[in-house]
């Protein structure tokens, strides 16, 4: 009984969130801000930069989704 109680305490105190996870979320937010700024450019839009930022944002957003659902929600 004592061992089960200690195992439950240890499971409750360990975290699945790493420092790298926070950097991934921060970079996703930065990419999103950059994408919005590119889309709001008035005189002439840089189509290549918009495409690159869109693909980068989609990749980072998908990796964040997988990271949160698979790692954090366990």
C-alpha atoms as a PDB file:
ATOM      1  CA  UNK A   1       0.000   0.000   0.000  1.00  0.00           C
ATOM      2  CA  UNK A   2       2.826   2.364   0.871  1.00  0.00           C
ATOM      3  CA  UNK A   3       4.570   1.738  -2.481  1.00  0.00           C
ATOM      4  CA  UNK A   4       1.393   2.467  -4.439  1.00  0.00           C
ATOM      5  CA  UNK A   5       0.945   5.692  -2.523  1.00  0.00           C
ATOM      6  CA  UNK A   6       4.516   6.792  -3.262  1.00  0.00           C
ATOM      7  CA  UNK A   7       4.124   5.909  -6.938  1.00  0.00           C
ATOM      8  CA  UNK A   8       0.963   8.007  -7.145  1.00  0.00           C
ATOM      9  CA  UNK A   9       2.769  10.969  -5.565  1.00  0.00           C
ATOM     10  CA  UNK A  10       5.706  10.608  -7.966  1.00  0.00           C
ATOM     11  CA  UNK A  11       3.386  10.419 -10.973  1.00  0.00           C
ATOM     12  CA  UNK A  12       1.553  13.538  -9.854  1.00  0.00           C
ATOM     13  CA  UNK A  13       4.715  15.610  -9.419  1.00  0.00           C
ATOM     14  CA  UNK A  14       6.510  14.784 -12.678  1.00  0.00           C
ATOM     15  CA  UNK A  15       5.787  16.973 -15.662  1.00  0.00           C
ATOM     16  CA  UNK A  16       5.829  16.056 -19.341  1.00  0.00           C
ATOM     17  CA  UNK A  17       6.504  19.652 -20.401  1.00  0.00           C
ATOM     18  CA  UNK A  18      10.072  20.381 -21.504  1.00  0.00           C
ATOM     19  CA  UNK A  19      11.842  23.691 -22.061  1.00  0.00           C
ATOM     20  CA  UNK A  20      11.954  22.944 -25.792  1.00  0.00           C
ATOM     21  CA  UNK A  21       8.140  22.853 -25.847  1.00  0.00           C
ATOM     22  CA  UNK A  22       7.956  26.473 -24.701  1.00  0.00           C
ATOM     23  CA  UNK A  23      10.436  27.499 -27.411  1.00  0.00           C
ATOM     24  CA  UNK A  24       8.304  25.725 -30.028  1.00  0.00           C
ATOM     25  CA  UNK A  25       5.216  27.626 -28.892  1.00  0.00           C
ATOM     26  CA  UNK A  26       7.112  30.932 -28.866  1.00  0.00           C
ATOM     27  CA  UNK A  27       8.444  30.376 -32.399  1.00  0.00           C
ATOM     28  CA  UNK A  28       4.938  29.506 -33.590  1.00  0.00           C
ATOM     29  CA  UNK A  29       3.644  32.798 -32.216  1.00  0.00           C
ATOM     30  CA  UNK A  30       6.533  34.704 -33.837  1.00  0.00           C
ATOM     31  CA  UNK A  31       5.879  33.050 -37.199  1.00  0.00           C
ATOM     32  CA  UNK A  32       2.174  33.907 -36.914  1.00  0.00           C
ATOM     33  CA  UNK A  33       2.987  37.557 -36.173  1.00  0.00           C
ATOM     34  CA  UNK A  34       5.347  37.665 -39.149  1.00  0.00           C
ATOM     35  CA  UNK A  35       2.734  36.094 -41.411  1.00  0.00           C
ATOM     36  CA  UNK A  36       0.129  38.652 -40.391  1.00  0.00           C
ATOM     37  CA  UNK A  37       2.600  41.493 -41.014  1.00  0.00           C
ATOM     38  CA  UNK A  38       3.395  40.076 -44.463  1.00  0.00           C
ATOM     39  CA  UNK A  39      -0.282  39.828 -45.315  1.00  0.00           C
ATOM     40  CA  UNK A  40      -0.900  43.419 -44.169  1.00  0.00           C
ATOM     41  CA  UNK A  41       1.855  44.914 -46.360  1.00  0.00           C
ATOM     42  CA  UNK A  42       0.294  47.623 -48.514  1.00  0.00           C
ATOM     43  CA  UNK A  43       2.222  48.593 -51.636  1.00  0.00           C
ATOM     44  CA  UNK A  44       3.485  45.242 -52.872  1.00  0.00           C
ATOM     45  CA  UNK A  45       3.254  41.841 -51.234  1.00  0.00           C
ATOM     46  CA  UNK A  46       6.160  39.408 -51.276  1.00  0.00           C
ATOM     47  CA  UNK A  47       4.412  36.239 -52.476  1.00  0.00           C
ATOM     48  CA  UNK A  48       7.404  33.968 -51.829  1.00  0.00           C
ATOM     49  CA  UNK A  49       7.734  35.187 -48.230  1.00  0.00           C
ATOM     50  CA  UNK A  50       4.002  34.767 -47.650  1.00  0.00           C
ATOM     51  CA  UNK A  51       4.117  31.204 -48.979  1.00  0.00           C
ATOM     52  CA  UNK A  52       7.187  30.313 -46.944  1.00  0.00           C
ATOM     53  CA  UNK A  53       5.705  31.797 -43.766  1.00  0.00           C
ATOM     54  CA  UNK A  54       2.408  29.984 -44.364  1.00  0.00           C
ATOM     55  CA  UNK A  55       4.096  26.611 -44.788  1.00  0.00           C
ATOM     56  CA  UNK A  56       6.323  27.259 -41.763  1.00  0.00           C
ATOM     57  CA  UNK A  57       3.339  28.263 -39.650  1.00  0.00           C
ATOM     58  CA  UNK A  58       1.361  25.181 -40.678  1.00  0.00           C
ATOM     59  CA  UNK A  59       4.292  22.869 -39.867  1.00  0.00           C
ATOM     60  CA  UNK A  60       4.889  24.506 -36.480  1.00  0.00           C
ATOM     61  CA  UNK A  61       1.170  24.582 -35.637  1.00  0.00           C
ATOM     62  CA  UNK A  62       0.831  20.885 -36.482  1.00  0.00           C
ATOM     63  CA  UNK A  63       3.916  19.997 -34.431  1.00  0.00           C
ATOM     64  CA  UNK A  64       2.535  22.032 -31.505  1.00  0.00           C
ATOM     65  CA  UNK A  65      -0.776  20.196 -31.782  1.00  0.00           C
ATOM     66  CA  UNK A  66       0.968  16.818 -31.743  1.00  0.00           C
ATOM     67  CA  UNK A  67       3.239  17.924 -28.901  1.00  0.00           C
ATOM     68  CA  UNK A  68       0.316  19.042 -26.739  1.00  0.00           C
ATOM     69  CA  UNK A  69      -1.983  16.099 -27.434  1.00  0.00           C
ATOM     70  CA  UNK A  70       0.633  13.343 -27.266  1.00  0.00           C
ATOM     71  CA  UNK A  71       3.013  14.623 -24.618  1.00  0.00           C
ATOM     72  CA  UNK A  72       1.180  17.024 -22.339  1.00  0.00           C
ATOM     73  CA  UNK A  73      -2.173  15.228 -22.154  1.00  0.00           C
ATOM     74  CA  UNK A  74      -0.778  11.905 -20.945  1.00  0.00           C
END
